[in-house]
Tab-separated table of C-alpha atoms in Angstrom:
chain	number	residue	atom	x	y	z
F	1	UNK	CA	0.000	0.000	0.000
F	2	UNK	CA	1.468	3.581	-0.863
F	3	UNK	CA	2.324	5.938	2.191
F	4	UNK	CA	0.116	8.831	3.126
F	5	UNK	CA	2.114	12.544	2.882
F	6	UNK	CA	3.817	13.854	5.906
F	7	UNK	CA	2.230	16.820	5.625
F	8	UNK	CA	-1.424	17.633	7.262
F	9	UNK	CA	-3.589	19.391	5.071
F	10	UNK	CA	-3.307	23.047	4.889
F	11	UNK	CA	-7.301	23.352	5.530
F	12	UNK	CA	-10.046	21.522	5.702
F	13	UNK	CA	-10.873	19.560	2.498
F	14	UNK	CA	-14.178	18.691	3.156
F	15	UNK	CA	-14.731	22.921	3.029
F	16	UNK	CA	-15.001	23.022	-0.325
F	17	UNK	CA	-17.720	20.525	-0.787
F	18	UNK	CA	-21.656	21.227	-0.062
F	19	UNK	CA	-22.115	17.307	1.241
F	20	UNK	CA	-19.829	14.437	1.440
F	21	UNK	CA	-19.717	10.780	0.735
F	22	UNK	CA	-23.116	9.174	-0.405
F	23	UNK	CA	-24.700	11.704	1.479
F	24	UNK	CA	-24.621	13.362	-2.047
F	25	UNK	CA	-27.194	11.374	-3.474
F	26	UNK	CA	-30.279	12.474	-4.642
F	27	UNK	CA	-33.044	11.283	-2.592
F	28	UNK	CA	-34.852	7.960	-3.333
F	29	UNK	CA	-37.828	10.028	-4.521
F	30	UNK	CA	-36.452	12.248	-6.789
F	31	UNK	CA	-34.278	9.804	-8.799
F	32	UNK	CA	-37.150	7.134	-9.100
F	33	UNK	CA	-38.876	10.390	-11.158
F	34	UNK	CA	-35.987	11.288	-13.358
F	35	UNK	CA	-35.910	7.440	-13.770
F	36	UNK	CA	-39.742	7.246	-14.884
F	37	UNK	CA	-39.679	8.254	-18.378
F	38	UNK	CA	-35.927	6.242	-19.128
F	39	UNK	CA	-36.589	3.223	-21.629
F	40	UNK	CA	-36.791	-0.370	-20.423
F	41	UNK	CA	-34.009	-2.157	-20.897
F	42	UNK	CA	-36.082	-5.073	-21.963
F	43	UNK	CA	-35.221	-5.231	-26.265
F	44	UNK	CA	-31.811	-6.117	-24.840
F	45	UNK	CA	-31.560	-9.623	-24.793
F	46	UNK	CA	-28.348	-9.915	-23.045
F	47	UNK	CA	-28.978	-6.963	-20.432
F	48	UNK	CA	-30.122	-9.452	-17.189
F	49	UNK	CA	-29.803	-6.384	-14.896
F	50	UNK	CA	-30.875	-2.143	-16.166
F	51	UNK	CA	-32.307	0.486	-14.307
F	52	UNK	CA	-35.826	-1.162	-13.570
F	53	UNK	CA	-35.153	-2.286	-9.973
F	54	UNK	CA	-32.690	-0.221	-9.017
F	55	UNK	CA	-30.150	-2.426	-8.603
F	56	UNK	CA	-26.320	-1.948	-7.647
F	57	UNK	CA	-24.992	-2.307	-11.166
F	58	UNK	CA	-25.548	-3.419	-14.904
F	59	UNK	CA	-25.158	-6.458	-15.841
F	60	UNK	CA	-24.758	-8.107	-19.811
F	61	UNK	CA	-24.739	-11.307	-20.794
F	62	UNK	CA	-21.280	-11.997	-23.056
F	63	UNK	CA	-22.371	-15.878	-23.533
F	64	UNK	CA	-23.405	-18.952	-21.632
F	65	UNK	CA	-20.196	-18.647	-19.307
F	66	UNK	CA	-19.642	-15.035	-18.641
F	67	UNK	CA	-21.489	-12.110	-17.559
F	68	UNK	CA	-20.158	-8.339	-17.716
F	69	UNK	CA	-20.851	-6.035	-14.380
F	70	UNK	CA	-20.724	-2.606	-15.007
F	71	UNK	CA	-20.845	0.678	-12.388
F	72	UNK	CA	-19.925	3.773	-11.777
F	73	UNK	CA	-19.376	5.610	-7.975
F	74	UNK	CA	-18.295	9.154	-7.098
F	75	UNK	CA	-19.042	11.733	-4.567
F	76	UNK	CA	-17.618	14.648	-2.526
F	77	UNK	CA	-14.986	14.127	0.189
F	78	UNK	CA	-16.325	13.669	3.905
F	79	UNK	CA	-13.048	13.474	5.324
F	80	UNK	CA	-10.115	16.012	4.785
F	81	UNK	CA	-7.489	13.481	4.473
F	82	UNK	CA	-7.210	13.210	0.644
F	83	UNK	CA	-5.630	10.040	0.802
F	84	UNK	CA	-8.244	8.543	3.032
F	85	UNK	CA	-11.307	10.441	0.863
F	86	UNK	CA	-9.500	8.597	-2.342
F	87	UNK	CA	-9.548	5.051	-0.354
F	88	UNK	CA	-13.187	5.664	0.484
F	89	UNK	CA	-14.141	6.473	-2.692
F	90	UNK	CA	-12.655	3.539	-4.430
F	91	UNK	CA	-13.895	1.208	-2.239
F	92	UNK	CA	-17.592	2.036	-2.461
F	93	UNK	CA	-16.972	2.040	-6.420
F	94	UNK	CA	-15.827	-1.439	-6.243
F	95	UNK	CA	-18.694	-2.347	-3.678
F	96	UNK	CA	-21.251	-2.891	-6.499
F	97	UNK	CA	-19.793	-5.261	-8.471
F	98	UNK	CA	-19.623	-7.144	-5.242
F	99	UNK	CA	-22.959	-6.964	-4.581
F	100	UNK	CA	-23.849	-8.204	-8.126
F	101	UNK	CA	-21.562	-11.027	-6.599
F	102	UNK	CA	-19.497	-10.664	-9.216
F	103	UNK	CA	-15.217	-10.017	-8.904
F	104	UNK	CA	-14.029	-6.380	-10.333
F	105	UNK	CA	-11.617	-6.750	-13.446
F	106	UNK	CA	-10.670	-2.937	-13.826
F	107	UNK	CA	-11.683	0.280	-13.426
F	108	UNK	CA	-11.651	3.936	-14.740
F	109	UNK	CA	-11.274	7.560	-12.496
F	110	UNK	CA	-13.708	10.059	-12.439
F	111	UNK	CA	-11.971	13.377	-11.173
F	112	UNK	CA	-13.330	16.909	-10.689
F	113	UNK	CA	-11.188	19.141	-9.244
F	114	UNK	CA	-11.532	22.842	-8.760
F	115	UNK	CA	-8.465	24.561	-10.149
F	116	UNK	CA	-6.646	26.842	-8.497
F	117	UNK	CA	-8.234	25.836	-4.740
F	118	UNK	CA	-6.270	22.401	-4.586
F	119	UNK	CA	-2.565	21.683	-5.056
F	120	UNK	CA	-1.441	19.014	-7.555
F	121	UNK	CA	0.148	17.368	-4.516
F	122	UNK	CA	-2.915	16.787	-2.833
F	123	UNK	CA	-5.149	15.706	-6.004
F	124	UNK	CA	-2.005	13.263	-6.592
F	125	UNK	CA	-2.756	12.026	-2.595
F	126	UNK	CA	-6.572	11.226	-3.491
F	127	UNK	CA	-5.475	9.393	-6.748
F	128	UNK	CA	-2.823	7.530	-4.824
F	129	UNK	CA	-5.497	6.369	-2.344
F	130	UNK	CA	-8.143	5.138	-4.871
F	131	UNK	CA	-5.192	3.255	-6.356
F	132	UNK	CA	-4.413	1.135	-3.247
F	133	UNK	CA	-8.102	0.149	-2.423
F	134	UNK	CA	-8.144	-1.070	-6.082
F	135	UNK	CA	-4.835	-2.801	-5.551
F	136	UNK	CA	-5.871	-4.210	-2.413
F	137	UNK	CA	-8.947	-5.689	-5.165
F	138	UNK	CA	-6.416	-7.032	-7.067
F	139	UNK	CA	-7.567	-4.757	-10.075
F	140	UNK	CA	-5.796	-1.369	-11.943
F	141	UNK	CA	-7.032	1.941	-12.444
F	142	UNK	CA	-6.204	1.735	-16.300
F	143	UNK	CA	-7.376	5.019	-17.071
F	144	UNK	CA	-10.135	8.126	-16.412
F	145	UNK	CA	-11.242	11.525	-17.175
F	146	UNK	CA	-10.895	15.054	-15.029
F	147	UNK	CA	-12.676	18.115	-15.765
F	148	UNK	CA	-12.670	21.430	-13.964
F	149	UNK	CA	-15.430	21.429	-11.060
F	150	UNK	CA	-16.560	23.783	-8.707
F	151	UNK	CA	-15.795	20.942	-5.689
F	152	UNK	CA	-13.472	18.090	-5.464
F	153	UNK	CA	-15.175	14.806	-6.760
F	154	UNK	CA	-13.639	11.551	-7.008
F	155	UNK	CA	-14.905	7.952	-7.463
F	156	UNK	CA	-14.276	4.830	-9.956
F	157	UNK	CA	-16.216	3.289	-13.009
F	158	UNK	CA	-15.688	-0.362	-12.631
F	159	UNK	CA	-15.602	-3.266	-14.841
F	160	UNK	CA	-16.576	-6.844	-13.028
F	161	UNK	CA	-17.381	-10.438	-14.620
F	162	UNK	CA	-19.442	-13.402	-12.999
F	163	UNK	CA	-20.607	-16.476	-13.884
F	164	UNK	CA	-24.613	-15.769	-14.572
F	165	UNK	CA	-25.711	-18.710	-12.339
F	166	UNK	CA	-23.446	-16.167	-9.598
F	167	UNK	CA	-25.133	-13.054	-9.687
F	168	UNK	CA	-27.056	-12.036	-7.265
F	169	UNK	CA	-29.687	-9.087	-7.571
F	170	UNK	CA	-31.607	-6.914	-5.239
F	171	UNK	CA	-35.188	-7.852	-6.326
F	172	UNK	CA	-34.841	-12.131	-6.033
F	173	UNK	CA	-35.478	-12.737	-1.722
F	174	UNK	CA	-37.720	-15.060	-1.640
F	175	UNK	CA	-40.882	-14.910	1.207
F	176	UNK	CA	-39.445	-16.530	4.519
F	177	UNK	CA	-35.821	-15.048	3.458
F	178	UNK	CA	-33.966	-13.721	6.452
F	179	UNK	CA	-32.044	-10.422	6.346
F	180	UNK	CA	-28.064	-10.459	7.310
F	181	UNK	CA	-26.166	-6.703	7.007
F	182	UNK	CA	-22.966	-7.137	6.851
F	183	UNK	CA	-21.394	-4.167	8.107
F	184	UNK	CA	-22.286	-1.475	10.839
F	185	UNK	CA	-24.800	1.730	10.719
F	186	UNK	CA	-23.827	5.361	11.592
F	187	UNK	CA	-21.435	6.005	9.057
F	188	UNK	CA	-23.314	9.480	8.028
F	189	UNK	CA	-24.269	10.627	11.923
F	190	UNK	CA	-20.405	9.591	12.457
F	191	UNK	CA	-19.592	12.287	9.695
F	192	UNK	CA	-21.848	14.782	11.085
F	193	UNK	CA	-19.878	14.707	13.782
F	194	UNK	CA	-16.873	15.160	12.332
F	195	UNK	CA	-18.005	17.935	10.322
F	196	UNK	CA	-18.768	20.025	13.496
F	197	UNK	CA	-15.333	18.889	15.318
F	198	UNK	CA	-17.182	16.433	17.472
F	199	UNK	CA	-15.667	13.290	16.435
F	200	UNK	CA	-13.645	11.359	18.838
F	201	UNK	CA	-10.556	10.432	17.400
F	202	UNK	CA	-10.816	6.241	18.306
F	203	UNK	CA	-14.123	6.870	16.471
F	204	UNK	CA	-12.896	8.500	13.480
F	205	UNK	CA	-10.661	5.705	13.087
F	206	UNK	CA	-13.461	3.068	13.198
F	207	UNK	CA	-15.442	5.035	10.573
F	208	UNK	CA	-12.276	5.149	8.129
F	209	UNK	CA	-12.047	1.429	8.973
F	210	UNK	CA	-15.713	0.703	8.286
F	211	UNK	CA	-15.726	2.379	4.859
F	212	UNK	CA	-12.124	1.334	3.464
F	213	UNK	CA	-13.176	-2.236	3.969
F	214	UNK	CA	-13.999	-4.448	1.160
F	215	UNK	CA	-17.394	-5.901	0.189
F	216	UNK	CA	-15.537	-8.580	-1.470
F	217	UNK	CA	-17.395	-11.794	0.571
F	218	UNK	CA	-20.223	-10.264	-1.907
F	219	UNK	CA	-18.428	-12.538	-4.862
F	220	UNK	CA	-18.497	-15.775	-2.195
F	221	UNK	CA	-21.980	-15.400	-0.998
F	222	UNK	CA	-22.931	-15.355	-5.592
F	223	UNK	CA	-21.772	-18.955	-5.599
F	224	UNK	CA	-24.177	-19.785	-2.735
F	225	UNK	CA	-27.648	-21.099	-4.086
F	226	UNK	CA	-29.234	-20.620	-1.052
F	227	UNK	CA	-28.664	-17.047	-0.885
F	228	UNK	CA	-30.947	-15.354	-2.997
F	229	UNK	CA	-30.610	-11.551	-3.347
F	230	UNK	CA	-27.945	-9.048	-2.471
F	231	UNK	CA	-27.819	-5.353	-2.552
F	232	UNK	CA	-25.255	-2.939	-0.812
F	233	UNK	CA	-26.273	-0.464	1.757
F	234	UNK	CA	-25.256	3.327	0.860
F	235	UNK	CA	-26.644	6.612	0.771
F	236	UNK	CA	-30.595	5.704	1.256
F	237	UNK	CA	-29.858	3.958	4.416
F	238	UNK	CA	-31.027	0.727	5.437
F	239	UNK	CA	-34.674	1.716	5.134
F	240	UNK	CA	-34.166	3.091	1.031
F	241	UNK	CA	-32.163	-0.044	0.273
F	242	UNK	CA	-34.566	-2.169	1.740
F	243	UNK	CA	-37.500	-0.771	0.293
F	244	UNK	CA	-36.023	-1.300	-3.219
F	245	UNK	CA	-35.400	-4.919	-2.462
F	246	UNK	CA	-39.421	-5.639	-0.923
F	247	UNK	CA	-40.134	-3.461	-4.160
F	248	UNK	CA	-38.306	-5.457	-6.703
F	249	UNK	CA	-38.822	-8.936	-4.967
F	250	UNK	CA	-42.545	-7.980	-4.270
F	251	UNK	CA	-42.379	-8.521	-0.965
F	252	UNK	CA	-42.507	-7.026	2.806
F	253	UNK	CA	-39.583	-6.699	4.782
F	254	UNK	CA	-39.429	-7.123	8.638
F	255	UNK	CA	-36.538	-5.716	10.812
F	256	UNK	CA	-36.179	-5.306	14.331
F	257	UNK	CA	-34.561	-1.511	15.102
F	258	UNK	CA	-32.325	-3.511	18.374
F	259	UNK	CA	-30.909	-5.921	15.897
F	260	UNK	CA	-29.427	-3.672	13.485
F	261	UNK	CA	-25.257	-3.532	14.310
F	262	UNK	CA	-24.088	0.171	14.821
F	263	UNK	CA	-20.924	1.767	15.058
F	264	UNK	CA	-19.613	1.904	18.621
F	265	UNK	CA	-20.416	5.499	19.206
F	266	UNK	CA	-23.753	6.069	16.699
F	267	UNK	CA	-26.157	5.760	18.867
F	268	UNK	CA	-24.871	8.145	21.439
F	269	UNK	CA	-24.254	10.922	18.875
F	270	UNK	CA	-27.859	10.143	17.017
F	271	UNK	CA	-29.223	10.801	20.676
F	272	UNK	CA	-26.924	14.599	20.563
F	273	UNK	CA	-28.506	15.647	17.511
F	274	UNK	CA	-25.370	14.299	14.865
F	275	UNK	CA	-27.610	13.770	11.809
F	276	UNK	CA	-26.640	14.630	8.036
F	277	UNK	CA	-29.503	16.289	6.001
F	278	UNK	CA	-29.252	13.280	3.730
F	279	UNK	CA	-31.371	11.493	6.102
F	280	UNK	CA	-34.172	14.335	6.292
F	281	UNK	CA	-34.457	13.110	2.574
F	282	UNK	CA	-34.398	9.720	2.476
F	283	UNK	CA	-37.184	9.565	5.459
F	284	UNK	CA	-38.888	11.990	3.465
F	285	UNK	CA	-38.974	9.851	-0.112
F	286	UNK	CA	-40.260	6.623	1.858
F	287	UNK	CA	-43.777	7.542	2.149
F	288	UNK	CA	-46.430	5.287	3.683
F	289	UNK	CA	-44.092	2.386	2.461
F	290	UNK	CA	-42.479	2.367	5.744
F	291	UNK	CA	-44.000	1.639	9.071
F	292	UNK	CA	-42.386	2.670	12.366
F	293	UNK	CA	-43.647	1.803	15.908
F	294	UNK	CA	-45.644	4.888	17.332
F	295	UNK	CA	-42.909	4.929	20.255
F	296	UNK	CA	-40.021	4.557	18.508
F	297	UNK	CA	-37.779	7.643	19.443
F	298	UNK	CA	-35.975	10.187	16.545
F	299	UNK	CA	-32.450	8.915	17.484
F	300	UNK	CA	-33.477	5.022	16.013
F	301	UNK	CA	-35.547	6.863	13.335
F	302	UNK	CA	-32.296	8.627	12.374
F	303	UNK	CA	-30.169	5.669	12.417
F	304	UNK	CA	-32.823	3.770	9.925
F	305	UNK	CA	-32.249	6.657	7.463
F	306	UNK	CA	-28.886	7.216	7.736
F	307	UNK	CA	-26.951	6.987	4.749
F	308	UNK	CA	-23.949	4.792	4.797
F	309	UNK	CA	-20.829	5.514	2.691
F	310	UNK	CA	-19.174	1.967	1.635
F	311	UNK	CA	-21.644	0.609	3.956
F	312	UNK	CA	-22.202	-3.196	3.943
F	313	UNK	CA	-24.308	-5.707	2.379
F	314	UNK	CA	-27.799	-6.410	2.902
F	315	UNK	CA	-28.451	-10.020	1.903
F	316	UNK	CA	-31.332	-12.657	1.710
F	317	UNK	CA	-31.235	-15.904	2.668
F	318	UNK	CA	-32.947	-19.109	3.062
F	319	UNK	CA	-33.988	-19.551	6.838
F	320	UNK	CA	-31.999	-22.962	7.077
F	321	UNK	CA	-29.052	-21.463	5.400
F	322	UNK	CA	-29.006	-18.006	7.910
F	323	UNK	CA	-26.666	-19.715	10.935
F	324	UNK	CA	-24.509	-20.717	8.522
F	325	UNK	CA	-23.937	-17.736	5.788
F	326	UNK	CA	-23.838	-15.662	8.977
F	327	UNK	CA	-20.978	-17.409	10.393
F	328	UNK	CA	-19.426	-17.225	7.128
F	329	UNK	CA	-19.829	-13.931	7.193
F	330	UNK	CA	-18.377	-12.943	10.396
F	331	UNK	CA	-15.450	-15.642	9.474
F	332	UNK	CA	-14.661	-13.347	6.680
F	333	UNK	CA	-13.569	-9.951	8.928
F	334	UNK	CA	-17.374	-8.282	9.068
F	335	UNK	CA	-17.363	-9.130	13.082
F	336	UNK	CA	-20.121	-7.094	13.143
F	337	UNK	CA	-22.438	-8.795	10.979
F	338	UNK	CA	-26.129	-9.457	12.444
F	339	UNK	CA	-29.421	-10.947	11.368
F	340	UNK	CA	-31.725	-8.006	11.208
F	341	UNK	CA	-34.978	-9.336	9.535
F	342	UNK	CA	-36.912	-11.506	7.455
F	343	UNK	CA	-38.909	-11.411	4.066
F	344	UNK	CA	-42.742	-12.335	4.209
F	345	UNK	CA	-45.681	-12.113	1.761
F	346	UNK	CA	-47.630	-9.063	1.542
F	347	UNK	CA	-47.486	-5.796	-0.228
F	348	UNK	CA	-43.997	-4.575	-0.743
F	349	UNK	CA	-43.531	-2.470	2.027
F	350	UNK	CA	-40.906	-2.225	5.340
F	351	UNK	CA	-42.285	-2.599	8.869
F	352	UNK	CA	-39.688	-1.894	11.819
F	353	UNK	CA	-40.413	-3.391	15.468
């Protein structure tokens, strides 16, 4: 892995962006209608996977052995380590073609910068970072485009390949599924924090730990037939992501608000107010889809709606099979994997107890 600079930065990098992270995304509602009038995908033979569930990547068919996943990632920094926002960055690029349960081949950089406000140095420090996560894939950054922008954006396209019989799509849990997230909650109320000063230091670590870690048991869970959808957790929290996997699968989801893993310090700074407007939004674009218990206090609410940068995977599977894929799970480095849920019949919809 290449060495961070020496040097701290000169200001506060995260300054010249409005939002940070996939707290940049628009809100559930408002891409689903600039979505609405896009063509199906559907006189594409060989496109399994488009924008009609809205699913973590594209997917097309090469021939009976090989499927290409395609994606693209990129956002504003919510860190002012440059090295540390290109690590991020990366590895939330490379997430989705995990989650398709595919393994990433290559992939391209997408850089704004805004002249004149950064030094090459420090651009050269964000590049240098996306490059390690996507050696630490096993994969090059073979190429890219920069323009001139207003704020600093970074992220990845990525190229991935599976086997078809291995990928793995949001809208395929099955009724009696139960839910497994692979990774913690708070990421965005942990950045919050940060923003204002307010971040511990042995917390700031854990965040940077949390979102420079690898999806990658996404491509072992794709070769498991008894796991039946995945999707990966970002900036529409746990309640947007899971919404669009009742909504593709047809199905209601059922998740228990104490079972949910968080970050060591997220519910303590949800409970002092540490909440991005990102989740405003996303609780906002749910609608009557949702259903909360009539006691359930803001702080939970706000961890439900949080939205997670390089958050974890979200993942259906058979009941018998849970145990096991959990343990498999936790085995693989996410120690703080849980079972959250279950699938059921009924109207697609999310109910939280």
């Amino acid at each position: 892995m290449l060495d961070k600079p020496a040097e701290p930065t000169p200001f506060r990098l995260t300054s010249l962006a409005h939002g940070g992270g996939c707290g940049c995304k628009l809100a559930p509602s408002v891409l689903r209608d600039l979505l609405s009038e896009q063509p199906p995908g559907s006189p594409f033979e060989r496109l399994l996977v488009g924008t009609e569930t809205g699913d973590d990547a594209a997917v097309w068919q090469l021939d009976d052995e090989t499927c290409l996943i395609a994606t693209t990632d990129f956002f504003m920094p919510m860190v002012d380590d440059p090295f540390e926002f290109g690590r991020i960055a990366a590895t939330n690029a490379i997430s989705d073609v995990y989650a398709m349960g595919g393994k990433p081949l290559l992939a391209l950089a997408i850089l704004g910068m805004p002249l004149g406000k950064l030094e090459p140095a420090m651009v050269r420090e964000i590049l240098k970072g996306g490059a390690s996560i996507a050696a630490e894939a096993g994969i090059p950054v073979a190429g890219g485009h920069s323009i001139d922008a207003p704020e600093p954006i970074y992220g990845l396209a990525v190229i991935g390949t599976a086997k078809p019989e291995t990928i793995r799509k949001n809208s395929t849990a099955e009724a009696g599924d139960v839910l497994i997230l692979t990774k913690a909650l708070g990421v965005g109320i942990y950045s919050a924090a940060f923003k204002k000063e307010a971040l511990p230091p042995p917390a700031y670590a854990e965040m940077i730990g949390s979102m420079t870690k690898l999806n990658r048991i996404g491509t072992e869970l794709g070769k498991d037939a008894q796991v039946h959808a995945v999707t990966d957790v970002t900036g529409f929290g746990i309640l947007g992501h899971g919404l669009e996997m009742a909504r593709g699968s047809g199905l209601a989801l059922e998740i228990e608000a104490e079972a949910l893993p968080l970050l060591d310090e997220a519910g303590a700074l949800a409970r002092a107010g540490y909440v991005t407007g990102a989740s405003h939004r996303n609780w906002a674009s749910y609608g009557e889809a949702v259903r909360l218990p009539t006691d359930l206090p803001d702080w939970r609410r706000h961890l439900l709606t949080d939205p997670q940068t390089s958050g974890g995977l979200l993942v259906a599977c058979a009941p018998e099979a849970a145990t096991r894929v959990l343990q498999q799970i936790r085995a693989a480095g996410y120690d703080k994997a849980a079972i959250i849920g279950r699938a059921r019949a009924g109207e697609p919809s999310i109910t939280v107890a």
